[in-house]
Amino acid sequence: MNLVCELARLHTALLCDVLDGMGHHHTFCGPQVRPLQHGMRLAGRAFTLRTEPVDRRAEQPYEQLLRAFTAMQPGDVVVVAAGGELRSGLWGELLSIAAQARGVVGVLTDGLVRDVEEIAALDFPVFAAGPSPLDSDGRQEVVEHGVAITVGEARIEPGDLVMADAMGAIAIPGAASEEAVRRASEKAAGESTVRAELAAGHAVDEVFARHGIL
């Protein structure tokens, strides 16, 4: 099975348990990164962008952002590190439409986004720190793409796996991705057994002793 497809069947808490066991303790993108709408989920490979706050309008607005679009590939998740800029929204409805047409599967950012109702109507998963009606021009600009970034406590390299659901967003280091997904899939199967035993009234301590899962 395709690794991303298998990842999409899991959930973030399960993956974090496995990653902790593998020694990867800094995978959470922070509580500020939340779904724009209930039920949104995403899984894919990180396409990274980094923005910086500015206090001037650009001579060529959105130059680096538009250049980044030409490099996006099907299956990418656009991950934007906003550099603490929490006034304006870099991302909105029209960029979502353009990204969706390129096969991008969602957006994850610690910054703000615009047009939240319109994005929700597109069935395009976006996770962000919140909404803003303000345009990014003159407030923040993309300075580079395809570089290592930090979102929350997670350092994200281009091509790392990222996943987000109702509990938040996480990043899985590329070198650990296959092993993490394999272990998480196995743990998910074990949790199904534990769930059935607990529902049948078995003592929690006995179930934990048998399976080591809680």
Coordinates of N, CA and C in Angstrom, one line a residue:
M1 N 0.9 -1.2 0.0 CA 0.0 0.0 0.0 C 0.9 1.2 0.0
N2 N 0.5 2.3 -0.7 CA 1.2 3.5 -0.7 C 1.3 4.1 0.7
L3 N 2.5 4.6 1.0 CA 2.8 5.0 2.4 C 1.8 6.1 2.9
V4 N 1.6 7.1 2.0 CA 0.7 8.2 2.4 C -0.7 7.7 2.6
C5 N -1.2 6.8 1.7 CA -2.5 6.2 1.9 C -2.7 5.4 3.2
E6 N -1.6 4.7 3.6 CA -1.6 4.0 4.9 C -1.6 5.0 6.0
L7 N -0.8 6.1 5.9 CA -0.8 7.1 6.9 C -2.2 7.7 7.1
A8 N -2.9 8.0 6.1 CA -4.2 8.6 6.1 C -5.2 7.8 6.9
R9 N -5.0 6.5 7.1 CA -5.9 5.6 7.8 C -5.7 5.7 9.3
L10 N -4.6 6.3 9.7 CA -4.2 6.4 11.2 C -4.6 7.7 11.8
H11 N -4.2 7.9 13.0 CA -4.5 9.2 13.6 C -3.3 9.7 14.4
T12 N -3.3 11.0 14.7 CA -2.1 11.7 15.1 C -1.6 11.2 16.5
A13 N -2.5 10.9 17.4 CA -2.1 10.5 18.8 C -1.4 9.1 18.7
L14 N -1.9 8.2 17.8 CA -1.3 6.9 17.6 C 0.1 7.1 17.1
L15 N 0.3 7.9 16.1 CA 1.6 8.2 15.5 C 2.6 8.8 16.5
C16 N 2.1 9.7 17.3 CA 2.9 10.4 18.3 C 3.4 9.3 19.3
D17 N 2.6 8.4 19.7 CA 3.0 7.4 20.6 C 4.2 6.6 20.0
V18 N 4.0 6.2 18.8 CA 5.0 5.4 18.1 C 6.3 6.2 17.9
L19 N 6.2 7.5 17.5 CA 7.4 8.3 17.3 C 8.1 8.6 18.6
D20 N 7.3 8.8 19.7 CA 8.0 8.9 21.1 C 8.9 7.6 21.3
G21 N 8.3 6.5 21.0 CA 9.1 5.2 21.3 C 10.3 5.1 20.4
M22 N 10.3 5.8 19.3 CA 11.5 5.8 18.4 C 12.4 6.9 18.7
G23 N 12.1 7.7 19.7 CA 13.0 8.8 20.1 C 12.8 10.1 19.4
H24 N 11.7 10.2 18.7 CA 11.3 11.5 18.1 C 10.2 12.2 18.9
H25 N 10.7 13.1 19.8 CA 9.8 13.7 20.7 C 9.3 15.1 20.3
H26 N 9.7 15.6 19.2 CA 9.4 17.0 18.8 C 8.7 17.0 17.5
T27 N 7.5 16.5 17.5 CA 6.7 16.3 16.2 C 5.5 17.1 16.1
F28 N 5.0 17.7 17.2 CA 3.7 18.4 17.3 C 3.9 19.8 16.8
C29 N 3.0 20.2 15.9 CA 3.1 21.6 15.3 C 2.4 22.6 16.2
G30 N 1.9 22.2 17.4 CA 1.4 23.2 18.4 C -0.1 23.3 18.4
P31 N -0.6 23.6 19.5 CA -2.1 23.7 19.7 C -2.7 24.8 18.9
Q32 N -1.9 25.8 18.4 CA -2.5 26.9 17.6 C -2.9 26.4 16.2
V33 N -2.3 25.3 15.7 CA -2.6 24.9 14.4 C -3.8 24.0 14.4
R34 N -5.0 24.5 13.9 CA -6.3 23.8 14.1 C -7.0 23.8 12.8
P35 N -7.9 22.8 12.6 CA -8.6 22.7 11.3 C -9.6 23.9 11.2
L36 N -9.8 24.4 10.0 CA -10.7 25.5 9.7 C -12.1 25.0 10.0
Q37 N -12.4 23.7 9.7 CA -13.7 23.2 9.8 C -13.7 21.8 10.5
H38 N -14.7 21.5 11.3 CA -14.8 20.1 11.9 C -14.7 19.0 10.8
G39 N -13.9 18.0 11.1 CA -13.9 16.9 10.2 C -12.7 16.9 9.2
M40 N -12.0 18.0 9.1 CA -10.9 18.1 8.2 C -9.8 17.2 8.6
R41 N -9.2 16.5 7.6 CA -8.0 15.7 7.9 C -7.1 15.9 6.7
L42 N -5.8 15.7 6.9 CA -4.9 15.7 5.7 C -3.7 14.8 6.0
A43 N -3.1 14.3 5.0 CA -1.9 13.5 5.0 C -1.1 13.6 3.7
G44 N 0.1 13.9 3.8 CA 0.9 14.0 2.5 C 2.3 14.4 2.8
R45 N 3.1 14.8 1.8 CA 4.5 15.1 1.9 C 4.6 16.6 1.9
A46 N 5.5 17.1 2.8 CA 5.6 18.5 3.1 C 6.2 19.3 1.9
F47 N 5.6 20.3 1.5 CA 6.2 21.3 0.6 C 6.3 22.6 1.4
T48 N 7.5 23.0 1.7 CA 7.7 24.0 2.7 C 7.8 25.4 2.2
L49 N 7.2 26.4 2.9 CA 7.4 27.8 2.6 C 7.7 28.5 3.9
R50 N 8.5 29.5 3.8 CA 8.8 30.4 4.9 C 8.5 31.8 4.6
T51 N 7.8 32.5 5.5 CA 7.5 33.9 5.3 C 8.1 34.7 6.4
E52 N 8.2 36.0 6.2 CA 8.7 36.9 7.2 C 7.8 38.2 7.2
P53 N 7.6 38.7 8.4 CA 6.9 40.0 8.5 C 7.6 41.1 7.7
V54 N 6.8 42.0 7.1 CA 7.3 43.2 6.4 C 6.4 44.3 6.7
D55 N 6.9 45.5 6.5 CA 6.1 46.7 6.7 C 6.1 47.6 5.5
R56 N 6.2 47.0 4.3 CA 6.2 47.8 3.1 C 5.5 46.9 2.0
R57 N 4.9 47.5 1.1 CA 4.3 46.8 -0.1 C 5.4 46.5 -1.0
A58 N 5.4 45.3 -1.6 CA 6.4 44.8 -2.5 C 6.3 45.4 -3.9
E59 N 7.4 45.6 -4.5 CA 7.4 46.1 -5.9 C 6.8 45.0 -6.8
Q60 N 7.0 43.8 -6.5 CA 6.4 42.7 -7.3 C 5.7 41.8 -6.3
P61 N 4.4 42.1 -6.0 CA 3.7 41.3 -4.9 C 3.6 39.8 -5.2
Y62 N 3.8 39.1 -4.1 CA 3.7 37.6 -4.2 C 4.7 36.9 -5.1
E63 N 5.8 37.6 -5.4 CA 6.8 37.0 -6.3 C 7.3 35.6 -5.9
Q64 N 7.7 35.5 -4.7 CA 8.3 34.2 -4.3 C 7.1 33.1 -4.1
L65 N 6.0 33.6 -3.7 CA 4.8 32.7 -3.5 C 4.4 32.1 -4.9
L66 N 4.4 33.0 -5.9 CA 4.0 32.5 -7.2 C 5.1 31.6 -7.8
R67 N 6.3 31.9 -7.5 CA 7.4 31.0 -8.0 C 7.3 29.6 -7.3
A68 N 6.9 29.6 -6.1 CA 6.8 28.3 -5.3 C 5.7 27.5 -6.0
F69 N 4.6 28.1 -6.4 CA 3.5 27.3 -7.0 C 4.0 26.4 -8.2
T70 N 4.9 26.9 -8.9 CA 5.4 26.1 -10.1 C 6.1 24.8 -9.7
A71 N 6.5 24.7 -8.4 CA 7.3 23.6 -8.0 C 6.4 22.6 -7.2
M72 N 5.2 22.9 -6.9 CA 4.3 22.1 -6.2 C 3.9 20.8 -7.0
Q73 N 3.8 19.7 -6.3 CA 3.5 18.4 -7.0 C 2.2 17.8 -6.4
P74 N 1.6 16.9 -7.1 CA 0.4 16.2 -6.6 C 0.8 15.4 -5.3
G75 N 0.0 15.5 -4.3 CA 0.2 14.8 -3.1 C 0.9 15.7 -2.0
D76 N 1.4 16.9 -2.4 CA 2.0 17.8 -1.5 C 1.0 18.3 -0.5
V77 N 1.5 18.6 0.7 CA 0.9 19.5 1.7 C 1.7 20.7 1.8
V78 N 1.1 21.9 1.5 CA 1.9 23.1 1.6 C 1.9 23.5 3.1
V79 N 3.2 23.6 3.6 CA 3.4 23.9 5.1 C 4.1 25.2 5.1
V80 N 3.4 26.2 5.8 CA 3.9 27.5 5.8 C 4.3 27.9 7.2
A81 N 5.6 28.3 7.4 CA 6.0 28.8 8.7 C 6.0 30.3 8.6
A82 N 5.1 30.9 9.4 CA 4.7 32.4 9.2 C 5.6 33.3 10.0
G83 N 6.6 32.8 10.7 CA 7.6 33.7 11.4 C 6.9 34.6 12.4
G84 N 5.8 34.1 13.0 CA 5.2 34.9 14.1 C 4.2 36.0 13.6
E85 N 4.0 36.1 12.3 CA 3.1 37.1 11.7 C 1.7 36.7 11.9
L86 N 1.0 37.4 12.8 CA -0.4 37.0 13.1 C -1.3 38.2 12.9
R87 N -1.1 38.9 11.8 CA -2.1 39.9 11.5 C -2.8 39.6 10.2
S88 N -2.1 39.1 9.2 CA -2.6 38.9 7.9 C -2.6 37.5 7.5
G89 N -3.5 37.2 6.4 CA -3.5 35.8 5.9 C -2.8 35.7 4.6
L90 N -1.8 34.8 4.6 CA -1.1 34.6 3.3 C -2.0 33.8 2.3
W91 N -2.8 32.8 2.9 CA -3.5 31.8 2.1 C -5.0 32.2 2.1
G92 N -5.6 31.9 0.9 CA -7.1 32.2 0.8 C -7.7 31.3 -0.2
E93 N -8.9 31.6 -0.6 CA -9.7 30.8 -1.5 C -9.1 30.6 -2.9
L94 N -8.6 31.6 -3.5 CA -8.1 31.5 -4.8 C -6.8 30.6 -4.9
L95 N -5.9 30.8 -3.9 CA -4.7 30.0 -3.8 C -5.1 28.5 -3.5
S96 N -6.2 28.3 -2.8 CA -6.7 26.9 -2.5 C -7.1 26.3 -3.8
I97 N -7.9 27.1 -4.6 CA -8.3 26.5 -5.9 C -7.2 26.2 -6.8
A98 N -6.2 27.1 -6.9 CA -5.0 26.8 -7.7 C -4.2 25.6 -7.2
A99 N -4.0 25.5 -5.9 CA -3.3 24.4 -5.3 C -4.0 23.0 -5.6
Q100 N -5.3 23.1 -5.3 CA -6.1 21.9 -5.5 C -6.0 21.4 -7.0
A101 N -6.0 22.3 -7.9 CA -5.9 22.0 -9.3 C -4.5 21.3 -9.7
R102 N -3.5 21.6 -8.9 CA -2.2 21.0 -9.1 C -2.1 19.7 -8.3
G103 N -3.1 19.3 -7.6 CA -3.0 18.0 -6.9 C -2.5 18.2 -5.5
V104 N -2.3 19.4 -5.0 CA -2.0 19.6 -3.6 C -3.2 19.2 -2.7
V105 N -2.9 18.5 -1.6 CA -3.9 17.9 -0.8 C -4.3 18.7 0.4
G106 N -3.6 19.8 0.7 CA -4.0 20.6 1.9 C -2.9 21.6 2.2
V107 N -3.2 22.4 3.3 CA -2.3 23.4 3.7 C -2.3 23.4 5.2
L108 N -1.1 23.6 5.8 CA -0.8 23.6 7.2 C 0.0 24.8 7.5
T109 N -0.4 25.7 8.4 CA 0.4 26.9 8.7 C 0.2 27.3 10.2
D110 N 1.2 27.9 10.8 CA 1.1 28.5 12.1 C 0.7 29.9 12.0
G111 N 0.4 30.4 10.8 CA -0.1 31.7 10.5 C -1.6 31.7 10.3
L112 N -2.1 32.8 9.8 CA -3.5 33.0 9.6 C -3.9 32.8 8.1
V113 N -5.2 32.6 7.9 CA -5.7 32.4 6.5 C -6.9 33.2 6.3
R114 N -7.2 33.5 5.0 CA -8.4 34.3 4.7 C -9.5 33.4 4.1
D115 N -10.7 33.9 3.8 CA -11.7 33.2 3.0 C -12.1 31.9 3.6
V116 N -12.3 31.8 4.9 CA -12.4 30.5 5.6 C -13.7 29.8 5.1
E117 N -14.8 30.5 4.9 CA -16.0 29.8 4.5 C -15.9 29.3 3.0
E118 N -15.2 30.1 2.2 CA -15.0 29.7 0.8 C -14.1 28.5 0.7
I119 N -13.1 28.4 1.6 CA -12.2 27.3 1.6 C -12.9 26.0 2.0
A120 N -13.7 26.2 3.1 CA -14.5 25.0 3.6 C -15.4 24.5 2.5
A121 N -15.9 25.3 1.7 CA -16.8 24.9 0.6 C -16.1 24.1 -0.5
L122 N -14.8 24.3 -0.6 CA -14.0 23.6 -1.6 C -13.7 22.1 -1.2
D123 N -13.9 21.8 0.1 CA -13.5 20.5 0.6 C -12.0 20.3 0.5
F124 N -11.3 21.4 0.9 CA -9.8 21.5 0.8 C -9.3 21.7 2.2
P125 N -8.6 20.7 2.8 CA -8.2 20.8 4.2 C -7.2 21.8 4.4
V126 N -7.5 22.7 5.4 CA -6.6 23.8 5.8 C -6.5 23.8 7.3
F127 N -5.3 23.8 7.8 CA -5.1 23.9 9.3 C -4.3 25.1 9.5
A128 N -4.7 26.0 10.4 CA -4.1 27.3 10.6 C -4.3 27.7 12.1
A129 N -3.6 28.9 12.4 CA -3.8 29.4 13.7 C -5.0 30.3 13.9
G130 N -5.7 30.5 12.7 CA -6.9 31.3 12.8 C -7.2 32.1 11.5
P131 N -8.3 32.8 11.5 CA -8.6 33.6 10.3 C -8.2 35.1 10.4
S132 N -8.0 35.7 9.3 CA -7.8 37.1 9.2 C -8.4 37.7 7.9
P133 N -9.0 38.9 7.9 CA -9.5 39.5 6.7 C -8.4 40.3 6.0
L134 N -7.2 40.4 6.6 CA -6.2 41.3 6.0 C -5.3 40.5 5.0
D135 N -5.0 41.2 3.9 CA -4.1 40.6 2.9 C -2.7 40.7 3.4
S136 N -1.9 39.7 2.9 CA -0.5 39.6 3.3 C 0.4 40.7 2.6
D137 N 0.0 41.3 1.5 CA 0.8 42.2 0.8 C 1.1 43.4 1.7
G138 N 2.3 43.7 2.0 CA 2.7 44.8 2.8 C 2.8 44.4 4.3
R139 N 2.5 43.1 4.6 CA 2.5 42.7 6.0 C 3.4 41.4 6.2
Q140 N 3.4 40.5 5.2 CA 4.3 39.4 5.2 C 4.6 39.0 3.8
E141 N 5.7 38.3 3.6 CA 6.0 37.8 2.2 C 6.8 36.5 2.3
V142 N 6.6 35.7 1.3 CA 7.3 34.4 1.2 C 8.8 34.8 0.8
V143 N 9.7 34.3 1.6 CA 11.1 34.6 1.3 C 11.9 33.4 0.7
E144 N 11.4 32.1 1.0 CA 12.0 31.0 0.4 C 11.0 29.8 0.5
H145 N 11.3 28.8 -0.4 CA 10.5 27.5 -0.3 C 11.5 26.4 -0.5
G146 N 11.0 25.2 -0.1 CA 11.8 24.0 -0.2 C 13.0 24.0 0.7
V147 N 12.8 24.6 1.9 CA 13.8 24.6 3.0 C 13.3 24.0 4.3
A148 N 14.2 23.7 5.2 CA 13.7 23.3 6.5 C 13.1 24.4 7.2
I149 N 12.0 24.2 7.9 CA 11.2 25.2 8.7 C 10.9 24.6 10.0
T150 N 10.4 25.4 10.9 CA 9.9 25.0 12.2 C 8.5 25.5 12.4
V151 N 7.6 24.6 12.8 CA 6.2 24.9 13.1 C 5.9 24.3 14.4
G152 N 5.6 25.1 15.4 CA 5.5 24.6 16.8 C 6.9 24.1 17.2
E153 N 6.9 22.8 17.7 CA 8.2 22.2 18.1 C 8.7 21.3 17.0
A154 N 8.0 21.3 15.9 CA 8.4 20.3 14.8 C 9.3 21.0 13.8
R155 N 10.4 20.4 13.6 CA 11.3 20.8 12.5 C 10.9 20.0 11.3
I156 N 10.6 20.7 10.2 CA 10.0 20.0 9.0 C 10.9 20.2 7.8
E157 N 11.3 19.1 7.2 CA 12.2 19.1 6.0 C 11.3 18.9 4.8
P158 N 11.6 19.5 3.7 CA 10.8 19.1 2.5 C 10.7 17.6 2.2
G159 N 9.5 17.1 2.0 CA 9.4 15.7 1.7 C 9.0 14.9 3.0
D160 N 9.2 15.5 4.2 CA 8.7 14.8 5.4 C 7.2 14.5 5.3
L161 N 6.8 13.5 6.0 CA 5.3 13.2 6.0 C 4.7 14.2 7.1
V162 N 3.6 14.7 6.7 CA 2.8 15.5 7.7 C 1.4 14.9 7.7
M163 N 0.8 15.0 8.9 CA -0.6 14.6 9.1 C -1.3 15.5 10.0
A164 N -2.6 15.7 9.8 CA -3.4 16.6 10.7 C -4.8 16.0 10.8
D165 N -5.3 16.1 12.0 CA -6.7 15.7 12.2 C -7.3 16.5 13.4
A166 N -8.3 16.1 14.0 CA -9.0 16.9 15.0 C -8.1 17.2 16.2
M167 N -7.0 16.3 16.5 CA -6.1 16.5 17.6 C -5.0 17.5 17.3
G168 N -4.8 17.8 16.0 CA -3.7 18.7 15.7 C -2.9 18.2 14.5
A169 N -1.7 18.8 14.3 CA -0.9 18.5 13.2 C 0.5 18.0 13.7
I170 N 1.0 17.0 13.0 CA 2.4 16.5 13.3 C 3.2 16.4 12.1
A171 N 4.5 16.3 12.3 CA 5.5 16.0 11.2 C 6.2 14.8 11.5
I172 N 6.5 13.9 10.5 CA 7.2 12.7 10.7 C 8.5 12.8 9.9
P173 N 9.6 12.7 10.5 CA 10.9 12.8 9.8 C 11.0 11.8 8.7
G174 N 11.5 12.2 7.5 CA 11.5 11.4 6.4 C 12.2 10.1 6.6
A175 N 13.3 10.1 7.3 CA 14.0 8.8 7.5 C 13.3 7.9 8.4
A176 N 12.4 8.4 9.2 CA 11.6 7.5 10.1 C 10.2 7.2 9.6
S177 N 9.9 7.7 8.5 CA 8.5 7.6 8.0 C 8.0 6.2 7.8
E178 N 8.7 5.4 7.1 CA 8.2 4.0 6.8 C 8.1 3.2 8.1
E179 N 9.1 3.3 9.0 CA 9.1 2.5 10.2 C 7.9 3.0 11.1
A180 N 7.7 4.3 11.2 CA 6.7 4.9 12.0 C 5.3 4.5 11.6
V181 N 5.1 4.5 10.3 CA 3.8 4.1 9.8 C 3.5 2.6 10.0
R182 N 4.6 1.8 9.8 CA 4.5 0.4 10.0 C 4.1 0.1 11.5
R183 N 4.9 0.7 12.4 CA 4.6 0.5 13.8 C 3.2 1.0 14.2
A184 N 2.8 2.1 13.7 CA 1.5 2.7 14.0 C 0.4 1.8 13.5
S185 N 0.6 1.2 12.3 CA -0.5 0.3 11.8 C -0.6 -0.9 12.7
E186 N 0.5 -1.4 13.1 CA 0.5 -2.6 14.0 C -0.1 -2.2 15.4
K187 N 0.2 -1.1 15.9 CA -0.4 -0.6 17.1 C -1.9 -0.4 17.0
A188 N -2.3 0.1 15.8 CA -3.8 0.3 15.6 C -4.5 -1.1 15.7
A189 N -3.9 -2.1 15.1 CA -4.5 -3.5 15.2 C -4.6 -3.9 16.6
G190 N -3.5 -3.7 17.4 CA -3.5 -4.1 18.8 C -4.5 -3.3 19.6
E191 N -4.7 -2.0 19.3 CA -5.7 -1.2 20.0 C -7.1 -1.7 19.8
S192 N -7.4 -2.3 18.6 CA -8.7 -2.9 18.3 C -9.0 -4.0 19.3
T193 N -8.0 -4.9 19.5 CA -8.1 -6.0 20.5 C -8.4 -5.4 21.9
V194 N -7.6 -4.4 22.3 CA -7.7 -3.8 23.6 C -9.1 -3.2 23.8
R195 N -9.6 -2.5 22.7 CA -10.9 -1.9 22.8 C -12.0 -2.9 23.0
A196 N -11.9 -4.0 22.3 CA -12.9 -5.1 22.5 C -12.9 -5.7 23.9
E197 N -11.7 -5.9 24.4 CA -11.6 -6.5 25.7 C -12.1 -5.5 26.8
L198 N -11.8 -4.2 26.7 CA -12.3 -3.2 27.6 C -13.8 -3.1 27.6
A199 N -14.3 -3.1 26.4 CA -15.8 -3.1 26.2 C -16.5 -4.3 26.8
A200 N -15.8 -5.4 26.8 CA -16.3 -6.6 27.4 C -16.2 -6.7 28.9
G201 N -15.6 -5.6 29.5 CA -15.5 -5.6 30.9 C -14.3 -6.1 31.6
H202 N -13.2 -6.4 30.8 CA -12.0 -6.9 31.3 C -11.3 -5.7 32.1
A203 N -10.6 -6.1 33.2 CA -10.0 -5.1 34.0 C -8.9 -4.4 33.3
V204 N -8.8 -3.1 33.5 CA -7.8 -2.3 32.7 C -6.4 -2.7 33.0
D205 N -6.1 -3.0 34.2 CA -4.7 -3.4 34.5 C -4.3 -4.8 33.9
E206 N -5.3 -5.7 33.8 CA -5.1 -6.9 33.2 C -4.9 -6.8 31.7
V207 N -5.7 -5.9 31.1 CA -5.6 -5.7 29.6 C -4.2 -5.1 29.3
F208 N -3.8 -4.1 30.1 CA -2.5 -3.5 29.9 C -1.4 -4.5 30.1
A209 N -1.5 -5.4 31.1 CA -0.5 -6.4 31.3 C -0.3 -7.3 30.1
R210 N -1.5 -7.6 29.5 CA -1.4 -8.6 28.3 C -0.9 -7.9 27.1
H211 N -1.2 -6.7 26.8 CA -1.0 -6.0 25.5 C 0.0 -4.9 25.6
G212 N 0.2 -4.3 26.8 CA 1.1 -3.1 26.9 C 0.6 -1.9 26.1
I213 N -0.7 -1.8 26.0 CA -1.4 -0.7 25.2 C -2.4 -0.1 26.1
L214 N -2.4 1.2 26.2 CA -3.5 1.9 27.0 C -3.7 3.3 26.4

